[in-house]
């Protein structure tokens, strides 16, 4: 298709209605390349020169010739090699979608970008032209494809980052995220790019400032609360001080209750604040050797040797005397009174103990109060002849001495001196150890009376002095003991009555006064001991009635009354002792009928009622005591048949029915007692043939089965040897 040259002009002339270099050309405007923009040489076969300007003499579109009439405002055409491009969009086609680019002859330069970001090229004549295949990007951020290898180094310009490309245009980082903000709340310049990194940092700073503000408010609240608490505490202290001042105007009665005692021994400690020149070492005292030759000793003679040889203490160094005076002032007079003094030559346990403390280095290892009390105990009970005295009277801490136990704060809470060949009267000075919870000195050779000071010890729970030679009576001060639980004084020579004050010791769980010489009646105040578990009075000379208040001992498990001089019947209130498992009431002088309430004691394991005056029948309720393994009713006046319910006692091992007046035959149900080891029936009026079931017991565990031998005249007894019974006795 040929072109009309009439429609093309040069300079100010029109060319098809368009402007070229300031002139119109088809109604469109073209920009002229600058003098510094050069491109490849044009193809002369397809272009005609008009005053150094190029027009489409044979304008082609993808190789096809086109008339000048085809160039209208409604259809956009372009020579891709001319460097010119129509800036107007086609009226009918999609904006931004151009015709396919034609092949451009000659060298070109570019691409370059205009103000809108659209790429253009420079031909050989220095004229610009656009690429018809250009697709407008969806966002300006994607103008340049991202290539991590060719990405230019970011620069800083007025606090903002940009990347440098070939045309020095600003390209934004595609990885940068934009903050989602409300346009109404944020005023920004549309022509200025947004730095999202800077915006994100500003948000972080803002959030951090908010958090700091919240922390400041929290600290302020805490400080205000703390100030309020301190103010309340101050007001409370002032109130107590003012209250005490007002209370001084009135007489306050002395408290009548016992002081509160912490139940934990580990919390106790002594706060005596006694200082005896720590680190100062005086002359040493020799060990006990029983020798009266004192000249060859490097230390001054032992005080026990001096007392045994000279009946007094004569040899004491001057530095020991001075230290002894300090001990008397700061220790002994503090605990025994300001006027307490002893001559230095006297063989008194306290004087001997102070001389020992004043010698050598016997003061620094522990508490002065404890070391003095233990030293007095050692000299008072002839410690030099003890069987075991490991570490006693050494410079080691007293908690390491044999039989001495301390808590975590080195306060002595237990002394065990059993079977250690102690001689003498139990020292009252042991009461200085107010932290003691347990004292045991059984089966030794203690004499004298029970020290009343022991019952004033606020933490004493166990006092065991049984198996000694203690005389006197039970002190009435026992009622003052605040936490005493165990009081065992059996097997001594204690006389007198049981004091009624013992009923005030409500914490007692174990009271054993057996095997003494006590007389009088059992006080009814014992019924107040609701925590009592073991109560034993056996082998005394107690008389009168058994008080019915015994039935109030709900926790009682063991009741020992044997070998006393009681009268009347066994109280039926014993049936209220639900936990009773051991009742020993043999030879107590009671009689009458056996109380049927005994059948209520289902926990009973051992029942001794022998050597009394019980009469009548053996109660059948006894068969309910299925836990019982020992049953003794020998030497009474029981008569009638042996109840068959006896066969219910499946745990029975020993039954003693001898010397009563039972009649009839042995119940066959006894043959079910397979654990039976002893069964004595002699001295009764039983007869007939022993059931085979009973005889079979001898094949198991029954090793003692004694009955009466057969008497033809009375038609009583049994002819059972050797197949059944182990022995028959001739009653005559």
XYZ file of C-alpha atoms in Angstrom:
732
model
C 0.000 0.000 0.000
C 1.470 3.417 -1.024
C 1.480 6.614 1.105
C 0.358 10.138 0.075
C 3.177 12.623 0.418
C 0.726 15.504 0.272
C -0.269 15.027 3.807
C 3.278 15.243 5.187
C 5.009 18.575 5.689
C 8.299 19.663 7.192
C 8.941 22.276 9.891
C 5.726 24.080 10.706
C 3.691 22.316 8.047
C 1.110 19.763 8.893
C 1.657 16.164 8.027
C -1.557 14.211 8.197
C -2.830 16.405 11.028
C 0.018 15.420 13.354
C 2.788 17.523 14.685
C 6.430 16.576 14.174
C 9.040 18.489 16.166
C 6.402 20.952 17.293
C 4.243 20.353 14.218
C 1.164 18.234 14.084
C 1.164 14.772 12.671
C -2.214 13.080 12.476
C -3.380 15.064 15.508
C -0.709 13.511 17.747
C 2.340 15.079 19.288
C 5.836 13.602 19.069
C 8.831 14.530 21.144
C 12.102 15.352 19.452
C 15.253 13.671 20.583
C 17.856 15.835 22.093
C 21.211 16.515 20.583
C 22.960 14.077 22.946
C 20.701 11.181 22.110
C 21.893 9.182 19.128
C 20.680 5.938 17.739
C 21.302 3.548 14.890
C 21.256 4.751 11.264
C 17.859 4.542 9.587
C 17.050 2.247 6.707
C 16.975 4.467 3.607
C 14.802 2.058 1.695
C 11.899 2.605 3.973
C 12.294 6.261 5.049
C 12.429 9.674 3.308
C 14.380 12.677 4.650
C 12.592 15.974 5.109
C 14.792 18.776 6.486
C 16.782 16.480 8.698
C 13.574 14.940 9.924
C 12.187 11.591 9.052
C 8.668 10.811 7.938
C 7.083 7.626 6.863
C 7.523 7.651 3.086
C 6.620 3.990 3.000
C 5.368 3.552 6.601
C 4.948 -0.075 7.381
C 3.442 -1.967 10.237
C 5.027 -5.337 10.824
C 6.315 -5.354 7.246
C 3.064 -4.143 5.513
C 2.827 -0.762 3.771
C 0.188 1.664 5.012
C -1.559 4.729 3.542
C -1.528 8.029 5.288
C -5.266 7.729 5.639
C -4.830 4.921 8.010
C -3.355 7.276 10.601
C -6.344 8.577 12.508
C -7.008 9.380 16.098
C -9.187 6.341 16.391
C -6.464 3.898 15.294
C -2.931 4.106 16.563
C -0.022 2.971 14.357
C 3.622 3.209 14.971
C 6.931 2.572 13.226
C 8.936 0.777 15.858
C 12.244 2.033 14.352
C 11.224 5.666 13.946
C 11.625 6.593 17.566
C 8.165 8.157 17.666
C 5.174 6.886 19.387
C 1.587 7.991 19.638
C 0.942 8.981 23.234
C -2.835 8.749 22.815
C -4.607 5.462 23.413
C -6.829 3.817 20.854
C -10.473 4.599 21.414
C -11.606 1.044 20.995
C -8.681 -1.053 22.187
C -7.570 -1.792 25.707
C -5.449 1.048 27.084
C -1.825 0.115 27.464
C -2.096 -2.728 24.909
C -0.159 -1.630 21.734
C 0.432 -3.202 18.351
C 3.161 -5.788 18.050
C 6.575 -4.169 17.664
C 8.169 -4.092 14.220
C 11.744 -4.993 13.632
C 13.995 -1.966 14.166
C 16.876 -1.515 11.747
C 20.137 -0.133 12.965
C 21.554 0.431 16.438
C 19.275 1.551 19.243
C 19.713 2.819 22.779
C 17.619 2.091 25.790
C 15.463 1.288 27.350
C 14.797 4.604 29.056
C 11.768 5.560 31.081
C 9.551 8.561 30.901
C 7.847 10.306 33.849
C 5.100 7.680 33.924
C 7.578 4.844 34.063
C 6.941 3.627 30.490
C 10.059 2.421 28.649
C 11.206 4.053 25.362
C 14.201 3.657 23.037
C 16.441 5.993 20.941
C 17.064 5.223 17.300
C 20.142 6.063 15.211
C 18.861 9.579 14.607
C 18.483 10.222 18.344
C 14.727 10.056 18.130
C 12.678 8.295 20.880
C 10.084 5.652 20.252
C 7.934 3.379 22.451
C 7.677 -0.350 22.533
C 4.275 -1.605 21.347
C 4.654 -4.862 23.297
C 4.955 -3.030 26.586
C 2.512 -4.242 29.224
C 1.793 -1.690 31.938
C 2.748 -3.162 35.333
C 0.168 -3.581 38.030
C 2.329 -1.663 40.461
C 5.220 0.670 40.129
C 7.146 -1.619 42.418
C 7.561 -4.144 39.592
C 9.038 -1.799 36.933
C 12.330 -3.631 37.095
C 12.369 -7.394 37.543
C 14.040 -8.482 40.735
C 17.431 -10.131 40.241
C 19.386 -10.772 43.465
C 22.677 -10.945 41.476
C 22.241 -7.595 39.741
C 20.491 -5.761 42.544
C 22.343 -2.458 43.099
C 23.599 -1.424 46.489
C 20.948 0.652 48.281
C 21.771 4.259 48.982
C 20.579 6.683 51.579
C 19.081 9.941 50.507
C 17.498 12.193 53.111
C 16.875 9.197 55.374
C 15.260 7.073 52.590
C 16.592 4.049 50.708
C 16.637 3.715 46.931
C 18.345 1.511 44.359
C 20.358 2.815 41.453
C 19.631 1.584 37.923
C 20.970 2.540 34.500
C 18.778 5.591 34.192
C 19.360 6.761 37.796
C 15.664 6.304 38.599
C 14.465 5.320 42.082
C 13.317 1.745 42.366
C 11.728 0.541 45.604
C 12.517 -2.634 47.426
C 9.789 -5.177 46.474
C 10.270 -6.996 49.812
C 9.220 -3.920 51.737
C 5.776 -4.263 53.311
C 3.363 -1.380 53.432
C 1.539 -0.633 56.628
C -2.177 -0.886 56.496
C -3.385 2.479 57.695
C -6.497 4.460 57.311
C -6.022 7.185 54.671
C -8.282 9.460 56.637
C -5.997 9.325 59.663
C -2.693 9.601 57.819
C -1.811 12.545 55.602
C 0.926 11.795 53.119
C 2.192 13.132 49.848
C 1.138 10.963 46.935
C 4.200 11.991 44.968
C 6.562 10.917 47.750
C 7.276 7.176 48.209
C 6.580 5.626 51.618
C 9.415 3.960 53.520
C 7.675 1.030 55.224
C 10.770 0.092 57.217
C 10.824 3.490 58.817
C 7.076 3.266 59.478
C 7.501 -0.169 61.096
C 10.297 1.141 63.314
C 8.087 4.042 64.342
C 5.346 1.592 65.307
C 7.836 -0.453 67.345
C 8.959 2.684 69.164
C 5.342 3.603 69.794
C 4.525 0.103 71.162
C 7.620 0.159 73.350
C 6.636 3.536 74.772
C 3.169 2.166 75.536
C 4.662 -0.842 77.324
C 6.943 1.404 79.335
C 3.955 3.506 80.296
C 2.059 0.413 81.457
C 5.046 -0.741 83.504
C 5.332 2.667 85.102
C 1.672 2.558 86.054
C 2.087 -0.974 87.524
C 5.098 0.072 89.583
C 3.238 3.096 90.836
C 0.330 0.891 91.966
C 2.720 -1.480 93.759
C 4.457 1.372 95.539
C 1.134 2.821 96.608
C -0.005 -0.552 98.025
C 3.300 -1.018 99.829
C 3.047 2.423 101.371
C -0.480 1.614 102.539
C 0.679 -1.619 104.172
C 3.551 0.134 105.926
C 1.171 2.791 107.128
C -1.211 0.159 108.519
C 1.682 -1.619 110.241
C 2.859 1.624 111.786
C -0.640 2.387 113.014
C -0.892 -1.106 114.519
C 2.391 -0.681 116.405
C 1.315 2.702 117.709
C -1.993 1.231 118.801
C -0.296 -1.563 120.734
C 2.105 0.864 122.402
C -0.685 3.188 123.438
C -2.786 0.257 124.584
C 0.036 -1.047 126.820
C 0.449 2.384 128.367
C -3.241 2.569 129.108
C -3.229 -0.970 130.474
C -0.581 -0.124 133.076
C -3.200 1.826 134.962
C -4.996 -1.400 135.911
C -3.796 -4.505 137.714
C -3.431 -7.419 135.346
C -3.949 -10.809 137.006
C -1.302 -13.461 136.496
C -2.185 -16.030 133.829
C -3.513 -19.304 135.147
C -3.082 -21.335 131.962
C -0.035 -23.343 131.019
C 2.359 -21.672 128.567
C 1.986 -22.615 124.950
C 4.649 -25.067 123.864
C 5.674 -25.636 120.308
C 5.177 -29.270 119.433
C 8.348 -29.341 117.335
C 11.567 -29.888 119.279
C 13.707 -28.790 116.331
C 12.585 -25.178 116.757
C 13.894 -24.855 120.302
C 17.220 -23.249 121.184
C 18.852 -21.560 124.176
C 19.332 -17.807 124.086
C 21.397 -17.486 127.263
C 24.084 -15.246 125.743
C 26.777 -16.585 128.084
C 30.357 -15.776 127.056
C 33.297 -17.302 128.938
C 36.397 -15.904 127.230
C 36.270 -17.976 124.065
C 39.663 -19.211 122.888
C 41.272 -18.866 126.310
C 42.803 -22.163 127.490
C 43.550 -22.728 131.154
C 45.499 -25.440 132.914
C 44.374 -28.957 132.079
C 42.862 -31.471 134.498
C 44.107 -35.049 134.474
C 41.816 -37.961 133.625
C 40.418 -40.139 136.379
C 42.799 -43.008 137.179
C 41.979 -43.948 140.803
C 45.576 -43.194 141.862
C 46.415 -40.968 144.802
C 49.982 -40.258 143.615
C 49.620 -36.843 141.998
C 53.283 -35.850 141.598
C 53.934 -37.557 138.246
C 50.979 -35.935 136.463
C 51.465 -33.156 133.906
C 47.978 -31.724 134.647
C 46.470 -30.985 138.028
C 44.780 -34.051 139.606
C 41.268 -35.055 138.698
C 38.705 -33.753 141.192
C 37.253 -37.260 141.682
C 40.693 -38.641 142.595
C 41.215 -35.780 145.007
C 37.830 -36.360 146.655
C 38.411 -40.112 146.922
C 41.910 -39.684 148.348
C 41.606 -36.514 150.421
C 37.824 -36.081 150.821
C 38.270 -32.582 149.446
C 39.719 -30.690 146.498
C 43.077 -29.190 147.358
C 45.057 -28.758 144.120
C 43.559 -26.185 141.727
C 45.740 -23.838 139.599
C 45.243 -20.097 139.898
C 44.029 -19.611 136.311
C 41.450 -22.349 136.848
C 40.315 -20.650 140.064
C 39.860 -17.348 138.223
C 37.888 -19.008 135.466
C 35.778 -20.834 138.074
C 34.830 -17.508 139.626
C 33.717 -16.248 136.221
C 31.612 -19.381 135.727
C 30.020 -18.914 139.144
C 29.104 -15.323 138.333
C 27.800 -15.890 134.823
C 26.379 -19.411 134.989
C 25.755 -21.001 138.398
C 24.441 -17.879 140.114
C 22.229 -17.207 137.121
C 20.510 -20.590 137.448
C 20.794 -21.298 141.187
C 20.420 -17.823 142.619
C 22.619 -14.799 143.165
C 23.638 -15.924 146.648
C 24.632 -19.408 145.603
C 28.231 -20.180 146.554
C 30.242 -23.290 147.224
C 33.722 -23.598 148.714
C 36.272 -24.526 146.103
C 37.464 -27.497 148.153
C 34.019 -29.072 148.606
C 33.302 -32.392 146.856
C 29.871 -31.338 145.689
C 28.758 -32.281 142.148
C 28.171 -28.617 141.265
C 31.604 -27.537 142.504
C 33.284 -30.439 140.731
C 31.447 -29.557 137.535
C 32.480 -25.885 137.635
C 36.150 -26.818 138.194
C 35.994 -29.171 135.222
C 34.485 -26.420 133.029
C 37.145 -23.959 134.201
C 40.008 -26.277 133.206
C 41.551 -26.625 129.771
C 39.288 -25.936 126.795
C 36.031 -27.346 128.165
C 33.864 -24.255 127.580
C 33.848 -23.370 123.887
C 32.477 -26.512 122.234
C 28.789 -26.084 123.180
C 26.297 -24.318 125.439
C 27.503 -23.452 128.934
C 24.109 -24.332 130.473
C 24.056 -27.796 128.906
C 27.673 -28.633 129.695
C 27.213 -27.622 133.332
C 24.008 -29.681 133.727
C 25.544 -32.772 132.135
C 28.714 -32.446 134.217
C 26.622 -32.269 137.396
C 24.713 -35.358 136.242
C 28.010 -37.160 135.598
C 29.492 -36.468 139.040
C 26.174 -37.009 140.894
C 25.638 -40.468 139.342
C 29.258 -41.642 139.703
C 30.124 -41.363 136.070
C 33.644 -42.694 136.596
C 32.227 -46.226 137.041
C 29.708 -46.179 134.215
C 29.848 -49.030 131.760
C 29.627 -46.659 128.809
C 30.913 -43.086 128.934
C 32.083 -42.419 125.397
C 33.083 -38.746 124.920
C 31.652 -37.726 128.308
C 33.570 -34.919 130.012
C 35.645 -34.225 126.905
C 36.123 -30.976 125.023
C 33.831 -32.236 122.241
C 30.385 -30.792 121.787
C 27.985 -32.304 124.320
C 25.702 -33.464 121.518
C 28.375 -36.068 120.693
C 28.372 -37.602 124.156
C 26.962 -41.120 124.428
C 23.210 -41.205 125.122
C 22.744 -37.485 124.420
C 20.651 -36.369 121.472
C 20.241 -32.802 120.199
C 18.018 -31.044 117.699
C 19.144 -29.034 114.684
C 20.116 -26.117 116.910
C 22.294 -28.140 119.293
C 19.711 -28.089 122.071
C 19.537 -31.380 124.002
C 16.121 -33.006 123.599
C 16.799 -36.578 124.743
C 18.910 -38.388 127.350
C 19.074 -42.197 127.295
C 21.021 -43.694 130.228
C 19.425 -47.133 130.474
C 21.395 -50.103 131.860
C 24.596 -48.092 132.326
C 25.465 -48.845 135.947
C 24.338 -45.503 137.300
C 24.435 -45.063 141.069
C 22.978 -42.342 143.225
C 20.004 -40.037 143.415
C 18.718 -38.548 140.203
C 20.017 -34.937 140.179
C 17.476 -32.150 140.330
C 19.829 -29.932 138.293
C 18.733 -31.831 135.205
C 15.800 -29.444 135.223
C 18.115 -26.806 133.716
C 17.719 -28.582 130.396
C 14.292 -27.179 129.659
C 14.554 -28.382 126.070
C 14.509 -32.033 127.119
C 11.623 -34.018 125.687
C 12.659 -37.508 126.810
C 14.503 -38.819 129.883
C 15.140 -42.511 130.294
C 17.235 -44.062 133.067
C 15.722 -47.508 133.512
C 17.215 -50.662 135.022
C 20.034 -48.854 136.797
C 20.558 -48.119 140.478
C 18.811 -44.819 141.081
C 17.823 -44.114 144.660
C 16.063 -41.336 146.494
C 12.792 -39.774 145.408
C 11.406 -38.500 142.152
C 12.670 -34.929 141.594
C 9.728 -32.552 141.457
C 11.721 -30.296 139.124
C 11.177 -32.812 136.348
C 7.483 -31.958 136.161
C 8.273 -28.302 135.616
C 10.142 -28.951 132.374
C 7.950 -27.403 129.688
C 8.799 -29.875 126.890
C 9.151 -33.129 128.783
C 7.022 -35.823 127.124
C 8.588 -39.082 128.242
C 9.865 -39.884 131.741
C 10.986 -43.491 132.188
C 12.648 -44.370 135.497
C 11.406 -47.955 135.921
C 13.514 -50.795 137.293
C 15.316 -48.741 139.961
C 15.302 -48.272 143.725
C 13.364 -45.058 143.884
C 11.325 -44.520 147.030
C 8.867 -41.944 148.268
C 5.542 -41.051 146.620
C 4.302 -39.759 143.321
C 4.711 -35.968 143.517
C 1.510 -33.983 143.228
C 3.423 -31.678 140.874
C 2.759 -34.241 138.160
C -0.432 -32.333 137.457
C 1.658 -29.314 136.401
C 3.414 -31.115 133.572
C 2.050 -29.475 130.416
C 2.871 -32.092 127.757
C 3.786 -35.269 129.658
C 2.658 -38.343 127.702
C 4.551 -41.263 129.128
C 5.167 -41.784 132.884
C 6.648 -45.169 133.676
C 7.709 -45.823 137.264
C 7.054 -49.570 137.541
C 9.347 -51.872 139.520
C 10.452 -49.395 142.162
C 9.681 -48.924 145.842
C 7.165 -46.114 145.555
C 4.532 -45.999 148.262
C 1.563 -43.855 149.169
C -1.586 -43.161 147.170
C -2.091 -42.349 143.549
C -2.449 -38.550 143.613
C -5.696 -37.217 142.212
C -3.660 -34.463 140.517
C -2.656 -37.017 137.912
C -6.073 -36.426 136.351
C -4.927 -32.925 135.351
C -2.250 -34.307 133.060
C -4.652 -34.608 130.161
C -1.865 -35.425 127.694
C -0.973 -38.743 129.338
C -1.086 -41.759 127.045
C 0.987 -44.242 129.081
C 0.747 -44.499 132.884
C 2.494 -47.444 134.499
C 2.803 -47.600 138.286
C 2.899 -51.372 138.618
C 5.091 -53.447 140.915
C 5.383 -50.859 143.656
C 4.025 -50.523 147.177
C 1.191 -48.135 146.552
C -1.962 -48.281 148.652
C -5.330 -46.602 148.817
C -7.981 -46.399 146.112
C -7.872 -45.603 142.448
C -8.891 -41.919 142.071
C -11.956 -41.282 139.961
C -10.079 -38.350 138.348
C -8.405 -40.889 136.112
C -11.547 -40.773 134.015
C -10.380 -37.362 132.741
C -7.447 -38.876 130.874
C -9.235 -39.224 127.564
C -5.984 -39.819 125.651
C -4.789 -42.617 127.909
C -3.869 -45.796 126.015
C -1.990 -47.863 128.605
C -3.012 -47.939 132.279
C -1.267 -50.413 134.572
C -1.438 -50.730 138.363
C -0.478 -54.389 138.676
C 1.190 -55.793 141.829
C 0.367 -53.077 144.335
C -1.847 -52.942 147.398
C -4.660 -50.880 145.956
C -8.058 -51.536 147.511
C -11.672 -50.449 147.428
C -13.936 -50.272 144.413
C -12.815 -49.852 140.877
C -14.264 -46.467 139.861
C -16.898 -46.575 137.172
C -15.204 -43.501 135.608
C -12.763 -45.943 134.050
C -15.432 -46.530 131.435
C -14.827 -42.997 130.138
C -11.319 -43.822 128.900
C -12.341 -44.086 125.262
C -8.786 -44.516 123.979
C -7.740 -47.192 126.472
C -6.209 -50.328 124.934
C -4.335 -51.936 127.841
C -5.644 -52.177 131.414
C -3.466 -53.958 133.966
C -5.067 -54.468 137.400
C -3.691 -57.845 138.482
C -2.594 -58.623 142.038
C -4.361 -55.958 144.030
C -6.924 -55.951 146.821
C -10.052 -54.634 145.162
C -13.482 -55.671 146.341
C -17.014 -56.021 144.912
C -17.744 -56.929 141.317
C -15.994 -56.130 138.091
C -17.647 -52.895 136.862
C -19.938 -53.320 133.904
C -18.658 -49.990 132.549
C -15.676 -51.892 131.210
C -17.916 -52.814 128.306
C -17.648 -49.176 127.131
C -13.937 -49.511 126.429
C -14.396 -50.238 122.738
C -10.659 -50.255 121.967
C -9.607 -52.431 124.868
C -7.494 -55.353 123.646
C -5.637 -56.427 126.818
C -7.408 -56.794 130.162
C -5.383 -58.325 132.973
C -7.493 -58.567 136.096
C -6.176 -61.769 137.655
C -6.084 -61.975 141.443
C -7.679 -58.620 142.132
C -10.194 -59.849 144.723
C -13.383 -59.245 142.739
C -16.183 -61.790 142.498
C -19.804 -62.247 141.564
C -21.045 -62.911 138.071
C -18.998 -62.168 135.037
C -20.455 -59.084 133.351
C -21.979 -59.950 130.001
C -20.781 -56.550 128.749
C -17.390 -58.154 128.256
C -18.823 -59.624 125.069
C -18.849 -56.097 123.611
C -15.057 -55.874 123.654
C -14.627 -57.280 120.163
C -11.012 -56.042 119.910
C -10.019 -58.109 122.935
C -6.912 -60.238 122.421
C -5.876 -61.190 125.937
C -8.289 -61.658 128.857
C -7.018 -62.736 132.267
C -9.638 -63.207 134.977
C -8.057 -66.033 136.978
C -7.637 -66.277 140.746
C -10.765 -64.346 141.559
C -14.161 -65.189 143.020
C -16.321 -65.313 139.895
C -19.262 -67.674 140.182
C -22.174 -68.764 138.021
C -21.893 -69.793 134.406
C -19.285 -68.840 131.882
C -21.038 -66.300 129.683
C -21.730 -67.433 126.124
C -21.067 -63.871 124.904
C -17.414 -64.687 125.257
C -17.696 -66.389 121.873
C -17.980 -62.959 120.199
C -14.349 -62.146 121.055
C -13.007 -63.758 117.908
C -9.693 -61.851 118.037
C -8.749 -63.290 121.396
C -5.737 -65.635 121.582
C -5.302 -65.896 125.384
C -8.146 -66.628 127.800
C -7.619 -67.423 131.449
C -10.429 -68.008 133.981
C -8.674 -70.540 136.170
C -9.138 -70.710 139.959
C -12.651 -69.323 140.144
C -16.008 -70.872 141.096
C -17.570 -71.040 137.660
C -19.987 -73.908 137.144
C -22.248 -75.442 134.524
C -21.457 -76.422 130.987
C -18.709 -74.941 128.922
C -20.564 -72.963 126.217
C -20.209 -74.287 122.696
C -19.631 -70.688 121.516
C -16.057 -71.157 122.673
C -15.531 -72.850 119.325
C -15.834 -69.439 117.634
C -12.478 -68.300 119.028
C -10.522 -69.262 115.925
C -7.373 -67.374 116.978
C -7.146 -68.996 120.374
C -3.783 -70.481 121.372
C -4.042 -70.787 125.180
C -7.077 -71.468 127.377
C -6.827 -72.075 131.109
C -10.040 -73.398 132.698
C -8.508 -75.398 135.555
C -9.816 -75.469 139.111
C -13.402 -74.455 138.526
C -16.651 -76.455 138.808
C -17.504 -77.064 135.162
C -19.651 -80.109 134.482
C -20.629 -82.143 131.456
C -18.266 -82.901 128.609
C -15.803 -80.959 126.520
C -17.665 -79.266 123.645
C -16.861 -80.787 120.276
C -16.683 -77.261 118.812
C -13.332 -76.791 120.513
C -11.993 -79.147 117.856
C -12.185 -76.242 115.368
C -9.549 -74.293 117.297
C -6.696 -75.489 115.134
C -4.185 -73.015 116.553
C -4.582 -74.225 120.096
C -1.289 -74.860 121.916
C -2.382 -75.118 125.554
C -5.698 -76.272 127.012
C -5.904 -77.024 130.739
C -9.097 -78.417 132.299
C -7.975 -80.203 135.455
C -9.782 -79.622 138.723
C -13.303 -79.652 137.271
C -16.203 -82.158 137.152
C -16.008 -82.964 133.483
C -16.333 -86.542 132.236
C -17.279 -88.854 129.397
C -15.446 -89.328 126.153
C -13.336 -86.608 124.666
C -14.624 -85.740 121.195
C -12.424 -87.010 118.388
C -12.257 -83.507 116.940
C -10.571 -82.327 120.127
C -8.156 -85.240 120.190
C -7.116 -84.468 116.640
C -5.780 -81.119 117.832
C -2.834 -82.947 119.400
C -1.737 -83.849 115.904
C -1.354 -80.157 115.037
C -0.140 -77.561 117.548
C -1.717 -78.704 120.822
C 1.208 -79.690 123.031
C -0.362 -79.341 126.460
C -3.805 -80.860 126.962
C -4.399 -81.578 130.629
C -7.598 -83.067 132.070
C -8.688 -84.970 135.213
C -7.942 -88.657 135.325
C -10.925 -90.969 135.286
C -12.493 -91.654 138.728
C -14.773 -94.656 138.702
C -16.384 -93.785 141.996
C -17.422 -90.299 140.870
C -17.678 -91.237 137.217
C -15.663 -88.143 136.375
C -12.499 -87.512 134.436
C -11.087 -89.019 131.279
C -9.065 -92.066 130.319
C -7.290 -90.528 127.340
C -3.567 -91.118 127.649
C -1.578 -91.381 125.417
C -3.828 -91.183 122.368
C -5.575 -87.887 123.156
C -4.582 -85.829 126.209
C -0.989 -85.172 127.091
C -1.528 -85.540 130.840
C -4.227 -86.404 133.328
C -4.016 -85.386 136.952
C -5.506 -87.127 139.922
C -7.558 -84.552 141.703
C -7.287 -86.482 144.974
